[in-house]
Coordinates of C-alpha atoms in Angstrom, one line a residue:
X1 CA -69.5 -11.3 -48.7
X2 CA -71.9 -8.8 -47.0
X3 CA -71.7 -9.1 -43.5
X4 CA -68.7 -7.3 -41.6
X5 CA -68.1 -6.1 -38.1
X6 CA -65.5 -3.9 -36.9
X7 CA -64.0 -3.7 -33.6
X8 CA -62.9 0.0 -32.4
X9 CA -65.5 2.9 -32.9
X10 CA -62.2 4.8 -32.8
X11 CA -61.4 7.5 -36.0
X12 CA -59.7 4.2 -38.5
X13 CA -62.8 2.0 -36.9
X14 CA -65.3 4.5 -38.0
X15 CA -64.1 5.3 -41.3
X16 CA -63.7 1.4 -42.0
X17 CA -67.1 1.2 -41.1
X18 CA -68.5 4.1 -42.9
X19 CA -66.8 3.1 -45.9
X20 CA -68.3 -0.2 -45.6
X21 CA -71.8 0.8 -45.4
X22 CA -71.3 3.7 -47.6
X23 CA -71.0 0.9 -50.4
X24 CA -73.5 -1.8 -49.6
X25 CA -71.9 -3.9 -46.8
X26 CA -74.2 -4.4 -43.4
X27 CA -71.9 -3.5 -40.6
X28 CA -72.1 -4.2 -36.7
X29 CA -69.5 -1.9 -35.2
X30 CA -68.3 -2.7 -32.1
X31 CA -67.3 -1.0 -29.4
X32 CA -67.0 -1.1 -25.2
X33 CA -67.6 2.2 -24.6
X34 CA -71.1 4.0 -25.6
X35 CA -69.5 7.3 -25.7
X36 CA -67.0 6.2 -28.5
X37 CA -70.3 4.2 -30.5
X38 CA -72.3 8.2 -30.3
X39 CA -69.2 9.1 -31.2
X40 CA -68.6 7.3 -34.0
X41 CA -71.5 7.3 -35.2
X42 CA -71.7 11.3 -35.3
X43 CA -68.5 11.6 -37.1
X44 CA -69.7 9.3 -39.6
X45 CA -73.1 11.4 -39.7
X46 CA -71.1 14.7 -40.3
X47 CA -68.5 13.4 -42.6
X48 CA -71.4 11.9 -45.1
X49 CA -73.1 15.6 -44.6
X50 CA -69.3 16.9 -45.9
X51 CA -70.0 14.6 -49.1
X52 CA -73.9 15.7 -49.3
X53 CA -73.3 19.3 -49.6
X54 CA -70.4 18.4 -52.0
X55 CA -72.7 16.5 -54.1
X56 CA -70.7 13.8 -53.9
X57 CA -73.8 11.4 -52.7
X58 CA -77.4 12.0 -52.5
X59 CA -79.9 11.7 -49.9
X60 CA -80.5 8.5 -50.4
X61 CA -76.9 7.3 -50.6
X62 CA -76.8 8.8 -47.3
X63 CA -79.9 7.2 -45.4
X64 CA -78.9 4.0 -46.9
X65 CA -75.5 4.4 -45.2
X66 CA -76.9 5.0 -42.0
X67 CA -79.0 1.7 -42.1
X68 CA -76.3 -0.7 -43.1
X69 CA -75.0 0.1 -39.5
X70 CA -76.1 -1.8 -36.2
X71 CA -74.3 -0.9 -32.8
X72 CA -72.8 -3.6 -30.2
X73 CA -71.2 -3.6 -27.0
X74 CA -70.4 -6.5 -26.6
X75 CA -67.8 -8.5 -29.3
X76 CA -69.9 -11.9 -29.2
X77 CA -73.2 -10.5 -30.1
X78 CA -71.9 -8.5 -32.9
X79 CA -69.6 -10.8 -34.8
X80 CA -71.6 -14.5 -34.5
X81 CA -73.1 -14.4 -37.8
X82 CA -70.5 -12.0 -40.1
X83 CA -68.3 -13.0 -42.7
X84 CA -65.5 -10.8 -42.2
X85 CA -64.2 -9.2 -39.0
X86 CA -61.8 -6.0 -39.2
X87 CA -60.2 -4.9 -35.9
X88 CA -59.3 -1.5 -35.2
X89 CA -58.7 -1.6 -31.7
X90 CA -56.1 0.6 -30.3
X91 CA -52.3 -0.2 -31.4
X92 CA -51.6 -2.3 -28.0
X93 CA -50.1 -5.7 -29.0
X94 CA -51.4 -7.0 -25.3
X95 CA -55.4 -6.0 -26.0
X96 CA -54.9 -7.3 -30.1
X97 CA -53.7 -10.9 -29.3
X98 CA -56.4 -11.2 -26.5
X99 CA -59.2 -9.8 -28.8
X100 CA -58.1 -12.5 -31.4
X101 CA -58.0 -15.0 -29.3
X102 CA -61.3 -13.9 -28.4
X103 CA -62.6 -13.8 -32.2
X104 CA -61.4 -17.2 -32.9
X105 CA -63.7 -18.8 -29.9
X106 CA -66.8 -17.1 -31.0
X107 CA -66.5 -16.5 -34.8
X108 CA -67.4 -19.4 -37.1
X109 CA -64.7 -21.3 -38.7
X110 CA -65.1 -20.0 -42.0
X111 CA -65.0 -16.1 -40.8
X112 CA -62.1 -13.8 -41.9
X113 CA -60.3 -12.3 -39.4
X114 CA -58.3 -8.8 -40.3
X115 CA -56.7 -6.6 -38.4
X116 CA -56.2 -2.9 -38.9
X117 CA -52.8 -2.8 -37.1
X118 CA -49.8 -0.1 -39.0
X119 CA -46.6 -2.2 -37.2
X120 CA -48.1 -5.7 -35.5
X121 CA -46.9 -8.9 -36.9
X122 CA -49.8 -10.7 -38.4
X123 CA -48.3 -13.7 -37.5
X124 CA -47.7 -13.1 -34.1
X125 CA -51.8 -12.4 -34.0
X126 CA -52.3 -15.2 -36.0
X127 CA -50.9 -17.1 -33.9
X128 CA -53.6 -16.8 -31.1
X129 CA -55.9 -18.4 -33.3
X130 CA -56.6 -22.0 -34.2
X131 CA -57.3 -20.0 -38.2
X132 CA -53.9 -18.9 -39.0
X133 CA -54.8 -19.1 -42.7
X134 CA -58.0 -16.7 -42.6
X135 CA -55.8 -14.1 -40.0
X136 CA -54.3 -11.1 -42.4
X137 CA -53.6 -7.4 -42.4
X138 CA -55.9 -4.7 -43.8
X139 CA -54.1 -1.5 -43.3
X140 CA -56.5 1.8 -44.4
X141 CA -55.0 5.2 -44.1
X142 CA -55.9 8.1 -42.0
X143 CA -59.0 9.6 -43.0
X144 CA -60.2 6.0 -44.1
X145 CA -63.1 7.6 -46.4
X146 CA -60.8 9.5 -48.5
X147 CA -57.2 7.8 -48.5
X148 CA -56.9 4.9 -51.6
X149 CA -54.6 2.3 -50.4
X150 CA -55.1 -0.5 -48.6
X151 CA -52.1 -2.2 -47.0
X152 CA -52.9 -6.2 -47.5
X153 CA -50.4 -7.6 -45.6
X154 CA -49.7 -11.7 -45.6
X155 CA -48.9 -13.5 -42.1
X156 CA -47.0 -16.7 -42.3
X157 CA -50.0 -18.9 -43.2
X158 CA -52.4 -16.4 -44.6
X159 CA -53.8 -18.5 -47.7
X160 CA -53.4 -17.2 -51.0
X161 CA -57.4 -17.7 -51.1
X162 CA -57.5 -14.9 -48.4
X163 CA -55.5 -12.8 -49.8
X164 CA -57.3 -13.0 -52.8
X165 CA -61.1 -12.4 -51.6
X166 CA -59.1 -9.3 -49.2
X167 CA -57.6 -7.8 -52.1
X168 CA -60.9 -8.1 -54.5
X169 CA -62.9 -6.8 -51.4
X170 CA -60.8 -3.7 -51.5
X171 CA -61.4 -3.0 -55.0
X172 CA -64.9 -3.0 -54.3
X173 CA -64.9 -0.4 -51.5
X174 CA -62.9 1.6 -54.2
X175 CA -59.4 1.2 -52.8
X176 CA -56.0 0.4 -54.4
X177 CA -54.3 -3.1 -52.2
X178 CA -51.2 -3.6 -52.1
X179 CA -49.7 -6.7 -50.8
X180 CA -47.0 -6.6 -48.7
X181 CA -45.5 -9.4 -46.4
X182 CA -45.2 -9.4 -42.9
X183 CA -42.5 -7.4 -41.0
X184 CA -42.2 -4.9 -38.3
X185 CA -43.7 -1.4 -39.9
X186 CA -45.1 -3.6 -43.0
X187 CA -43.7 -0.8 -45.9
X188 CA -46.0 2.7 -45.0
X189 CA -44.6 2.9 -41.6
X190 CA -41.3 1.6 -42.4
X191 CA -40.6 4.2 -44.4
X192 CA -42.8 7.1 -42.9
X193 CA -41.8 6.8 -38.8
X194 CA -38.1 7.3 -39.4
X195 CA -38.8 9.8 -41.4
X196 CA -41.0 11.3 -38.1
X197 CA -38.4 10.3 -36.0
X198 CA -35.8 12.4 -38.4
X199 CA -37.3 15.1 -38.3
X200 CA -38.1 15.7 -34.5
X201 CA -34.1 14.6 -33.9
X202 CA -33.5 17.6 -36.0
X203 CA -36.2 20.1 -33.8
X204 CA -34.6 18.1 -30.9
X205 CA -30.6 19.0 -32.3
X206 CA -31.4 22.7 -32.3
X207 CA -31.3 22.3 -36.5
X208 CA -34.6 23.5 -36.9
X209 CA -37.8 24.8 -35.8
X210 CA -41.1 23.2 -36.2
X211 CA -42.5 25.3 -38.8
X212 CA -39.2 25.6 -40.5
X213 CA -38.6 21.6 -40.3
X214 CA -42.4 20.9 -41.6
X215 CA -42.0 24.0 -44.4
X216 CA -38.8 22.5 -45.8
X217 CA -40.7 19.3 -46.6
X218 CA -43.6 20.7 -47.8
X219 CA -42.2 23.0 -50.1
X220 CA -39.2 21.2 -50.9
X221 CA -40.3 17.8 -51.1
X222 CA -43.6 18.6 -51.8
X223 CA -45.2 16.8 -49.4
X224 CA -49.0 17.4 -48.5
X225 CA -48.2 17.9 -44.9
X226 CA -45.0 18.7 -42.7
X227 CA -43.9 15.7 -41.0
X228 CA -44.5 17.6 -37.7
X229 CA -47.7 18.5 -38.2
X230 CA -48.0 14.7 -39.9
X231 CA -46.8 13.2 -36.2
X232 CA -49.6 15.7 -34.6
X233 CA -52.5 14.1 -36.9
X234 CA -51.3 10.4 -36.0
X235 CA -50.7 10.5 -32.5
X236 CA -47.3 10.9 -31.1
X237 CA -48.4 7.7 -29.1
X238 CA -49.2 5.5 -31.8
X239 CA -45.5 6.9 -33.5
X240 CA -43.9 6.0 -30.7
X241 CA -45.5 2.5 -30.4
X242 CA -45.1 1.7 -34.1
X243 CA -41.1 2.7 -33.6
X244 CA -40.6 0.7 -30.6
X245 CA -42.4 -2.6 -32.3
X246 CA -39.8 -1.7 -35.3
X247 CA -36.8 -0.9 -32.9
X248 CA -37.9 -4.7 -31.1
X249 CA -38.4 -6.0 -34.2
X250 CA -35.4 -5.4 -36.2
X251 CA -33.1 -4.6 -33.5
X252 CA -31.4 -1.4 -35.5
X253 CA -30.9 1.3 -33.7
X254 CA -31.7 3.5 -36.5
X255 CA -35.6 2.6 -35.0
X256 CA -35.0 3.9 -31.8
X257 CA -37.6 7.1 -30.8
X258 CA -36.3 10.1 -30.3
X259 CA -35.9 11.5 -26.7
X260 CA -37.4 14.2 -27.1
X261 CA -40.7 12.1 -28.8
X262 CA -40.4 10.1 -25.8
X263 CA -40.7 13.2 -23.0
X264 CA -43.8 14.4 -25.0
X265 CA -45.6 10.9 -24.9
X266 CA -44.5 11.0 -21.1
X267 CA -46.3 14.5 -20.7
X268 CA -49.1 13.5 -22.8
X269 CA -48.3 16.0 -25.5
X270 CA -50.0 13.6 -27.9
X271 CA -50.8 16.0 -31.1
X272 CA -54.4 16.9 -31.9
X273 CA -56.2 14.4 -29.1
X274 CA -55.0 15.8 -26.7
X275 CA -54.9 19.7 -28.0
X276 CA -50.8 20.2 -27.7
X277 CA -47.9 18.6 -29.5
X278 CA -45.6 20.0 -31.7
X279 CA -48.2 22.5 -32.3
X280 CA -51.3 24.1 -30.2
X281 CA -54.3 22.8 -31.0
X282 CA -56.3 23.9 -28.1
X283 CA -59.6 26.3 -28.2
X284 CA -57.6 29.5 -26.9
X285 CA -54.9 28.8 -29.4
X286 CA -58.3 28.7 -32.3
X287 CA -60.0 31.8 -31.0
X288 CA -56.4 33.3 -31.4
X289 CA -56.4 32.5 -34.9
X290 CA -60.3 33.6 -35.4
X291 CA -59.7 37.2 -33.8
X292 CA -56.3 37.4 -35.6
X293 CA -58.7 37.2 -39.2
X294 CA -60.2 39.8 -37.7
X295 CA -57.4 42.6 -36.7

């Protein structure tokens, strides 16, 4: 396998591609919007510049990168002639099912389709498709070049020869699979969003403050990151999507978002997109911090 395109020039479509590329693979990503292809593209420039001056690659490694990726607009001239398809559209069930049912018109038969999706039943995409058995889950982490595991997780009818070729073609991008079968949250987000959703019932409760919530964890847990400040980095969006297809799914209340998570979505207090969620990331807020080095 050697040809792949990704759908999404997004931060996960970027770093799938780049990671990709970065290790041999000829990648058409995909992408509607030209801004979010220059885009893309220039966050994949700067984070292989990151690893350059790191001497983590060379030159070479670098230019060679670069090359293995192609640009498309449009999904059926980018994925007619590709092996394996990885979708990292935004988390909106709506837009996934009509992309695969999209994919499965214009892909050849024998094409893998994958989707990057943290809480979406694979089966429920699957089912869009006339290729249940080549549909399955490939779940990278957050940043994509850096992060290990791979969530491979099974739909219904995914054949164990799919899983097989996903899960060897994740050791060769240097990544650590992990199969897991197919249920709302899969077992990253199943664990991690009520967690989230824990902790900003406890800001919400008056138990805690942010910093006091997010130190707790970090120095008493010894997590890399508070789960504040965790929520902030995914998207308070995408938390509260992934809780609500969990909440549908399993029909426990123990899923349901928070209020509070729920007014911030509302007000577009989305974490670091949008510069302001549970903690300010705006430019006045970082020249604060600059001049504050400096007093």
């Amino acid at each position: 396998m050697k040809y792949i395109a990704v759908i999404g020039a997004g931060t996960m479509g970027n770093g799938i591609a780049h990671v990709f590329a970065q290790n041999g693979f000829k990648v058409n990503l995909i992408d509607i919007s030209e801004e979010a292809l220059n885009k893309g593209l220039a966050t994949i420039t700067k984070n292989l510049d990151r690893m350059l001056s790191r001497e983590k690659i060379t030159v070479s490694d670098k230019e060679n990168t670069l090359n293995n990726l192609t640009t498309f607009h449009k999904i059926e001239n980018g994925v007619k002639d590709v092996e394996l398809v990885v979708e990292a559209a935004t988390e909106n069930i709506a837009l996934k099912l009509k992309i695969f049912k999209e994919l499965d018109e214009i892909c050849p038969s024998d094409t893998i389709l994958a989707t990057n999706t943290s809480s979406i039943s694979i089966t429920q995409i699957a089912a869009q498709t006339n290729r249940a058995e080549k549909v399955i889950g490939m779940h990278f982490m957050n940043p994509v070049p850096i992060m290990k595991l791979v969530e491979i997780i099974r739909g219904y009818n995914t054949s164990e020869e799919v899983t097989r070729t996903i899960m060897d073609l994740s050791r060769q991008l240097g990544k650590v699979p992990t199969e897991v079968n197919d249920y709302p949250g899969f077992i990253a987000n199943r664990i991690l969003m009520p967690m989230i959703n824990e902790a900003i019932e406890s800001l919400f409760n008056g138990v805690a403050g942010v910093e006091e919530i997010d130190t707790v964890m970090k120095l008493g847990m010894a997590h890399p990151m508070g789960p504040l400040q965790l929520a902030d980095f995914i998207g308070l969006d995408v938390c509260l999507s992934i809780l609500n297809v969990m909440h549908d799914g399993f029909k426990n209340p123990k899923y349901a978002p928070c209020p509070l998570l729920v007014n911030m979505v509302t007000a577009r207090k989305l974490g670091v997109k949008s510069g302001e969620g549970f903690y300010d990331y705006s430019e006045s807020r970082k020249a604060e911090k600059v001049a504050s080095q400096f007093s």
